mmCIF file of C-alpha atoms and ligand atoms in Angstrom:
data_model
loop_
_atom_site.group_PDB
_atom_site.id
_atom_site.type_symbol
_atom_site.label_atom_id
_atom_site.label_comp_id
_atom_site.label_asym_id
_atom_site.label_seq_id
_atom_site.Cartn_x
_atom_site.Cartn_y
_atom_site.Cartn_z
ATOM 1 C CA MET A 978 77.498 95.416 108.227
ATOM 2 C CA GLU A 979 80.759 93.664 109.003
ATOM 3 C CA LYS A 980 83.081 95.881 111.032
ATOM 4 C CA VAL A 981 86.551 96.685 109.707
ATOM 5 C CA PRO A 982 89.488 97.567 112.009
ATOM 6 C CA ILE A 983 89.409 101.285 111.280
ATOM 7 C CA VAL A 984 89.308 104.130 113.805
ATOM 8 C CA THR A 985 87.502 107.263 112.620
ATOM 9 C CA ILE A 986 87.977 110.623 114.298
ATOM 10 C CA ASP A 987 85.698 113.381 113.062
ATOM 11 C CA GLY A 988 85.078 116.825 114.462
ATOM 12 C CA PRO A 989 85.376 120.559 113.908
ATOM 13 C CA SER A 990 88.654 122.401 113.358
ATOM 14 C CA GLY A 991 90.905 122.870 116.352
ATOM 15 C CA ALA A 992 89.363 120.063 118.411
ATOM 16 C CA GLY A 993 92.762 118.328 118.561
ATOM 17 C CA LYS A 994 92.070 115.705 115.901
ATOM 18 C CA SER A 995 95.492 115.746 114.223
ATOM 19 C CA THR A 996 97.683 115.398 117.295
ATOM 20 C CA ILE A 997 95.352 112.865 118.871
ATOM 21 C CA SER A 998 94.983 110.811 115.678
ATOM 22 C CA GLN A 999 98.762 110.687 115.176
ATOM 23 C CA ARG A 1000 99.400 109.587 118.759
ATOM 24 C CA LEU A 1001 96.589 107.048 118.756
ATOM 25 C CA ALA A 1002 97.836 105.595 115.461
ATOM 26 C CA ALA A 1003 101.339 105.185 116.925
ATOM 27 C CA ARG A 1004 99.919 103.610 120.079
ATOM 28 C CA VAL A 1005 97.719 101.023 118.375
ATOM 29 C CA GLY A 1006 100.154 100.393 115.505
ATOM 30 C CA TYR A 1007 97.907 101.736 112.740
ATOM 31 C CA ALA A 1008 98.659 104.089 109.864
ATOM 32 C CA TYR A 1009 97.458 107.694 110.139
ATOM 33 C CA LEU A 1010 95.233 109.106 107.404
ATOM 34 C CA ASP A 1011 94.900 112.907 107.384
ATOM 35 C CA THR A 1012 91.999 113.547 105.008
ATOM 36 C CA GLY A 1013 91.931 117.286 105.767
ATOM 37 C CA ALA A 1014 95.406 117.460 104.210
ATOM 38 C CA MET A 1015 93.940 115.984 101.022
ATOM 39 C CA TYR A 1016 91.215 118.663 100.833
ATOM 40 C CA ARG A 1017 93.851 121.295 101.582
ATOM 41 C CA ALA A 1018 96.073 120.042 98.734
ATOM 42 C CA VAL A 1019 93.152 120.124 96.302
ATOM 43 C CA GLY A 1020 92.243 123.617 97.584
ATOM 44 C CA LEU A 1021 95.816 124.757 96.963
ATOM 45 C CA LYS A 1022 95.869 123.276 93.475
ATOM 46 C CA ILE A 1023 92.572 124.941 92.543
ATOM 47 C CA GLU A 1024 93.732 128.292 93.962
ATOM 48 C CA LEU A 1025 97.014 128.139 92.035
ATOM 49 C CA SER A 1026 95.344 127.097 88.798
ATOM 50 C CA GLY A 1027 92.720 129.848 88.974
ATOM 51 C CA ILE A 1028 90.114 127.609 87.284
ATOM 52 C CA ASP A 1029 86.389 128.244 87.460
ATOM 53 C CA CYS A 1030 85.062 125.490 89.760
ATOM 54 C CA ASP A 1031 81.584 125.814 88.269
ATOM 55 C CA ASP A 1032 82.965 124.420 85.015
ATOM 56 C CA GLY A 1033 82.621 120.679 85.640
ATOM 57 C CA THR A 1034 84.697 119.662 82.625
ATOM 58 C CA VAL A 1035 87.660 121.788 83.662
ATOM 59 C CA LEU A 1036 87.390 120.714 87.301
ATOM 60 C CA SER A 1037 87.198 117.027 86.311
ATOM 61 C CA ARG A 1038 90.326 117.372 84.220
ATOM 62 C CA LEU A 1039 92.201 119.040 87.073
ATOM 63 C CA LEU A 1040 91.147 116.232 89.449
ATOM 64 C CA ASP A 1041 92.065 113.527 86.925
ATOM 65 C CA ASP A 1042 95.525 115.035 86.553
ATOM 66 C CA ILE A 1043 96.227 115.494 90.244
ATOM 67 C CA ASP A 1044 99.077 113.492 91.707
ATOM 68 C CA LEU A 1045 98.581 113.426 95.465
ATOM 69 C CA GLN A 1046 100.860 111.400 97.746
ATOM 70 C CA LEU A 1047 100.733 111.208 101.518
ATOM 71 C CA SER A 1048 103.998 109.951 102.892
ATOM 72 C CA PRO A 1049 104.488 109.175 106.568
ATOM 73 C CA VAL A 1050 107.676 110.647 108.001
ATOM 74 C CA GLY A 1051 108.342 110.301 111.733
ATOM 75 C CA GLY A 1052 104.665 109.846 112.638
ATOM 76 C CA LYS A 1053 103.631 112.916 110.630
ATOM 77 C CA THR A 1054 102.436 113.139 107.066
ATOM 78 C CA ARG A 1055 104.305 114.901 104.257
ATOM 79 C CA VAL A 1056 101.936 115.949 101.504
ATOM 80 C CA ILE A 1057 103.314 115.762 97.987
ATOM 81 C CA LEU A 1058 101.238 117.484 95.320
ATOM 82 C CA ASP A 1059 102.312 116.981 91.713
ATOM 83 C CA GLY A 1060 105.809 116.105 92.882
ATOM 84 C CA GLN A 1061 106.189 119.100 95.222
ATOM 85 C CA ASP A 1062 106.213 118.977 99.010
ATOM 86 C CA VAL A 1063 103.339 121.288 100.021
ATOM 87 C CA SER A 1064 103.142 120.168 103.679
ATOM 88 C CA GLU A 1065 103.708 123.690 104.981
ATOM 89 C CA ALA A 1066 102.023 125.606 102.130
ATOM 90 C CA ILE A 1067 98.666 123.948 102.848
ATOM 91 C CA ARG A 1068 98.599 125.058 106.499
ATOM 92 C CA THR A 1069 97.915 128.774 106.029
ATOM 93 C CA PRO A 1070 94.561 130.357 107.046
ATOM 94 C CA GLU A 1071 93.883 131.133 103.350
ATOM 95 C CA ILE A 1072 94.233 127.485 102.340
ATOM 96 C CA SER A 1073 92.096 126.435 105.321
ATOM 97 C CA MET A 1074 89.254 128.487 103.856
ATOM 98 C CA ALA A 1075 89.993 127.310 100.298
ATOM 99 C CA ALA A 1076 89.913 123.674 101.470
ATOM 100 C CA SER A 1077 86.566 124.240 103.133
ATOM 101 C CA ARG A 1078 85.167 125.853 99.949
ATOM 102 C CA VAL A 1079 86.326 123.117 97.572
ATOM 103 C CA SER A 1080 85.210 120.400 99.997
ATOM 104 C CA ALA A 1081 81.587 121.287 99.221
ATOM 105 C CA LEU A 1082 82.077 120.410 95.517
ATOM 106 C CA PRO A 1083 80.607 116.978 94.621
ATOM 107 C CA LEU A 1084 83.389 116.165 92.124
ATOM 108 C CA VAL A 1085 86.067 116.889 94.712
ATOM 109 C CA ARG A 1086 84.337 114.796 97.386
ATOM 110 C CA ALA A 1087 83.855 111.875 94.994
ATOM 111 C CA LYS A 1088 87.529 111.906 94.013
ATOM 112 C CA LEU A 1089 88.860 112.142 97.569
ATOM 113 C CA THR A 1090 86.368 109.680 99.036
ATOM 114 C CA SER A 1091 87.508 107.031 96.568
ATOM 115 C CA LEU A 1092 91.191 107.801 97.206
ATOM 116 C CA GLN A 1093 90.585 107.554 100.973
ATOM 117 C CA ARG A 1094 88.834 104.211 100.627
ATOM 118 C CA ALA A 1095 91.674 102.942 98.451
ATOM 119 C CA ILE A 1096 94.175 103.911 101.148
ATOM 120 C CA GLY A 1097 92.248 102.840 104.272
ATOM 121 C CA GLY A 1098 89.438 100.521 103.244
ATOM 122 C CA ARG A 1099 91.208 97.324 104.231
ATOM 123 C CA GLY A 1100 91.742 98.557 107.767
ATOM 124 C CA GLY A 1101 94.656 99.321 110.058
ATOM 125 C CA VAL A 1102 94.142 103.086 109.880
ATOM 126 C CA VAL A 1103 93.184 105.965 112.113
ATOM 127 C CA ALA A 1104 91.308 108.241 109.709
ATOM 128 C CA GLU A 1105 90.750 111.847 110.641
ATOM 129 C CA GLY A 1106 88.313 114.280 108.999
ATOM 130 C CA ARG A 1107 84.700 115.427 108.909
ATOM 131 C CA ASP A 1108 82.862 112.489 107.278
ATOM 132 C CA MET A 1109 85.025 109.484 108.133
ATOM 133 C CA GLY A 1110 82.475 107.719 110.332
ATOM 134 C CA THR A 1111 79.399 108.840 108.401
ATOM 135 C CA VAL A 1112 80.332 108.472 104.710
ATOM 136 C CA VAL A 1113 83.825 107.211 103.942
ATOM 137 C CA PHE A 1114 84.157 104.363 106.461
ATOM 138 C CA PRO A 1115 80.657 103.641 107.834
ATOM 139 C CA GLU A 1116 81.860 100.109 108.611
ATOM 140 C CA ALA A 1117 84.649 101.344 110.948
ATOM 141 C CA ALA A 1118 84.864 99.400 114.197
ATOM 142 C CA TRP A 1119 85.593 102.462 116.366
ATOM 143 C CA LYS A 1120 84.147 105.904 115.736
ATOM 144 C CA PHE A 1121 84.850 109.044 117.701
ATOM 145 C CA PHE A 1122 83.558 112.571 117.362
ATOM 146 C CA LEU A 1123 85.967 114.993 118.978
ATOM 147 C CA ASP A 1124 84.640 118.389 120.002
ATOM 148 C CA ALA A 1125 85.644 121.335 122.209
ATOM 149 C CA THR A 1126 84.221 124.799 122.860
ATOM 150 C CA THR A 1127 84.732 127.330 120.072
ATOM 151 C CA GLU A 1128 86.937 129.513 122.294
ATOM 152 C CA GLU A 1129 89.160 126.602 123.281
ATOM 153 C CA ARG A 1130 89.495 125.491 119.658
ATOM 154 C CA ALA A 1131 90.458 129.021 118.581
ATOM 155 C CA ARG A 1132 93.010 129.228 121.405
ATOM 156 C CA ARG A 1133 94.600 125.944 120.305
ATOM 157 C CA ARG A 1134 94.640 126.999 116.648
ATOM 158 C CA VAL A 1135 96.424 130.277 117.545
ATOM 159 C CA LEU A 1136 99.083 128.322 119.475
ATOM 160 C CA GLN A 1137 99.520 125.871 116.590
ATOM 161 C CA LEU A 1138 99.919 128.636 113.974
ATOM 162 C CA LYS A 1139 102.399 130.478 116.220
ATOM 163 C CA GLU A 1140 104.415 127.289 116.618
ATOM 164 C CA GLN A 1141 104.569 127.103 112.830
ATOM 165 C CA GLY A 1142 105.988 130.632 112.846
ATOM 166 C CA GLN A 1143 102.892 132.222 111.311
ATOM 167 C CA GLN A 1144 101.542 135.692 112.177
ATOM 168 C CA VAL A 1145 98.198 135.312 113.936
ATOM 169 C CA ASP A 1146 95.382 137.535 115.045
ATOM 170 C CA ALA A 1147 93.381 135.792 117.793
ATOM 171 C CA GLN A 1148 90.083 137.508 116.976
ATOM 172 C CA GLU A 1149 90.410 136.774 113.275
ATOM 173 C CA THR A 1150 91.246 133.122 114.028
ATOM 174 C CA LEU A 1151 88.071 132.819 116.108
ATOM 175 C CA THR A 1152 85.983 134.387 113.326
ATOM 176 C CA GLN A 1153 87.509 132.024 110.739
ATOM 177 C CA ILE A 1154 86.889 128.948 112.884
ATOM 178 C CA ILE A 1155 83.239 129.895 113.341
ATOM 179 C CA GLU A 1156 82.826 130.538 109.613
ATOM 180 C CA ARG A 1157 84.598 127.351 108.533
ATOM 181 C CA ASP A 1158 82.599 125.154 110.923
ATOM 182 C CA ARG A 1159 79.364 126.769 109.794
ATOM 183 C CA ALA A 1160 80.251 126.048 106.153
ATOM 184 C CA ASP A 1161 81.473 122.491 106.886
ATOM 185 C CA SER A 1162 78.369 121.642 108.948
ATOM 186 C CA SER A 1163 75.781 123.128 106.631
ATOM 187 C CA ARG A 1164 76.955 121.866 103.227
ATOM 188 C CA ALA A 1165 74.627 119.459 101.448
ATOM 189 C CA LEU A 1166 77.152 116.702 100.872
ATOM 190 C CA ALA A 1167 78.844 114.794 103.715
ATOM 191 C CA PRO A 1168 78.484 117.600 106.259
ATOM 192 C CA LEU A 1169 80.408 117.641 109.522
ATOM 193 C CA LYS A 1170 78.348 115.641 111.989
ATOM 194 C CA ALA A 1171 78.729 112.795 114.428
ATOM 195 C CA ALA A 1172 77.843 109.316 113.175
ATOM 196 C CA THR A 1173 74.930 107.911 115.153
ATOM 197 C CA ASP A 1174 77.242 105.195 116.486
ATOM 198 C CA ALA A 1175 80.162 107.524 117.329
ATOM 199 C CA VAL A 1176 81.421 108.143 120.849
ATOM 200 C CA ILE A 1177 81.305 111.911 121.404
ATOM 201 C CA ILE A 1178 84.206 113.391 123.357
ATOM 202 C CA ASP A 1179 84.360 116.985 124.568
ATOM 203 C CA SER A 1180 88.092 117.615 124.893
ATOM 204 C CA SER A 1181 87.794 121.194 126.246
ATOM 205 C CA ARG A 1182 88.983 120.156 129.695
ATOM 206 C CA MET A 1183 90.957 117.065 128.778
ATOM 207 C CA THR A 1184 94.647 116.773 128.018
ATOM 208 C CA ILE A 1185 95.772 115.168 124.762
ATOM 209 C CA GLU A 1186 97.059 112.186 126.717
ATOM 210 C CA GLU A 1187 93.715 111.709 128.470
ATOM 211 C CA VAL A 1188 91.857 111.638 125.159
ATOM 212 C CA VAL A 1189 94.375 109.264 123.548
ATOM 213 C CA ALA A 1190 94.276 106.923 126.565
ATOM 214 C CA PHE A 1191 90.470 106.890 126.512
ATOM 215 C CA MET A 1192 90.382 106.036 122.801
ATOM 216 C CA ALA A 1193 93.164 103.438 123.022
ATOM 217 C CA ALA A 1194 91.309 101.685 125.855
ATOM 218 C CA ARG A 1195 88.180 101.503 123.716
ATOM 219 C CA VAL A 1196 90.131 100.109 120.774
ATOM 220 C CA ALA A 1197 91.853 97.524 122.971
ATOM 221 C CA GLY A 1198 88.631 96.594 124.718
ATOM 222 C CA SER A 1199 86.626 95.158 121.882
HETATM 223 O O1 DC B 358 90.918 119.026 109.122
HETATM 224 P P1 DC B 358 91.380 120.247 108.281
HETATM 225 O O2 DC B 358 91.195 121.542 109.030
HETATM 226 O O3 DC B 358 92.783 120.092 107.764
HETATM 227 O O4 DC B 358 90.404 120.251 106.992
HETATM 228 C C1 DC B 358 90.404 121.299 106.058
HETATM 229 C C2 DC B 358 89.037 121.412 105.411
HETATM 230 O O5 DC B 358 88.798 120.269 104.593
HETATM 231 C C3 DC B 358 87.838 121.491 106.374
HETATM 232 O O6 DC B 358 87.469 122.825 106.651
HETATM 233 C C4 DC B 358 86.736 120.766 105.648
HETATM 234 C C5 DC B 358 87.439 119.870 104.653
HETATM 235 N N1 DC B 358 87.363 118.443 105.008
HETATM 236 C C6 DC B 358 86.238 117.748 104.622
HETATM 237 O O7 DC B 358 85.308 118.338 104.085
HETATM 238 N N2 DC B 358 86.160 116.408 104.835
HETATM 239 C C7 DC B 358 87.148 115.753 105.454
HETATM 240 N N3 DC B 358 87.043 114.441 105.644
HETATM 241 C C8 DC B 358 88.309 116.453 105.885
HETATM 242 C C9 DC B 358 88.375 117.806 105.660
#
């Protein structure tokens, strides 16, 4: 398989993927593709619409009608769903769980996988998610799987939610992280797992800068 200049960063929630992907993208001059944001936007749309996801016809129509734009602003991504900026609305714990639920649906995965390939398939992207190196971009030249202990990931998620001004319960955050990772890892389709050719990084005791520097060196080195 011919390699394409794509960096994939997969891993469980709270491992530091977003911050690290954004910084790495800026450093190597690539675009940043936040695929979790896409699942979150679809989760939000399905929640708001109240449709029955078991009804394939109704779900297909909703997915056909969706207008999802990711627009880079100052290194971050604004998420525009059907003309509305939902960048903050998709970051709540409720939408995290909704995104995880809808991400197990084959129709949703098919739609977002093809959108992601349309955006990043030609290269020049750092793509972050759960199945970037395994399913969406198997031909990526550099694949990383970013992990950290469950406790460390929960601690980081609490800090992040507090920074966003959200009310957080540390114990509940830990429980949700465990539940979401269990669901994301055990689903039949494109489960969270490291690609066989991914470099696995445990970031529990590393700073963001250390991880970014390690990845950037790999990208520059080959
Ligand atoms: O990375 P995140 O926490 O924003 O992702 C939200 C959910 O979306 C996550 O629990 C699982 C799903 N997801 C996925 O199934 N595949 C991806 N490539 C990205 C996210």
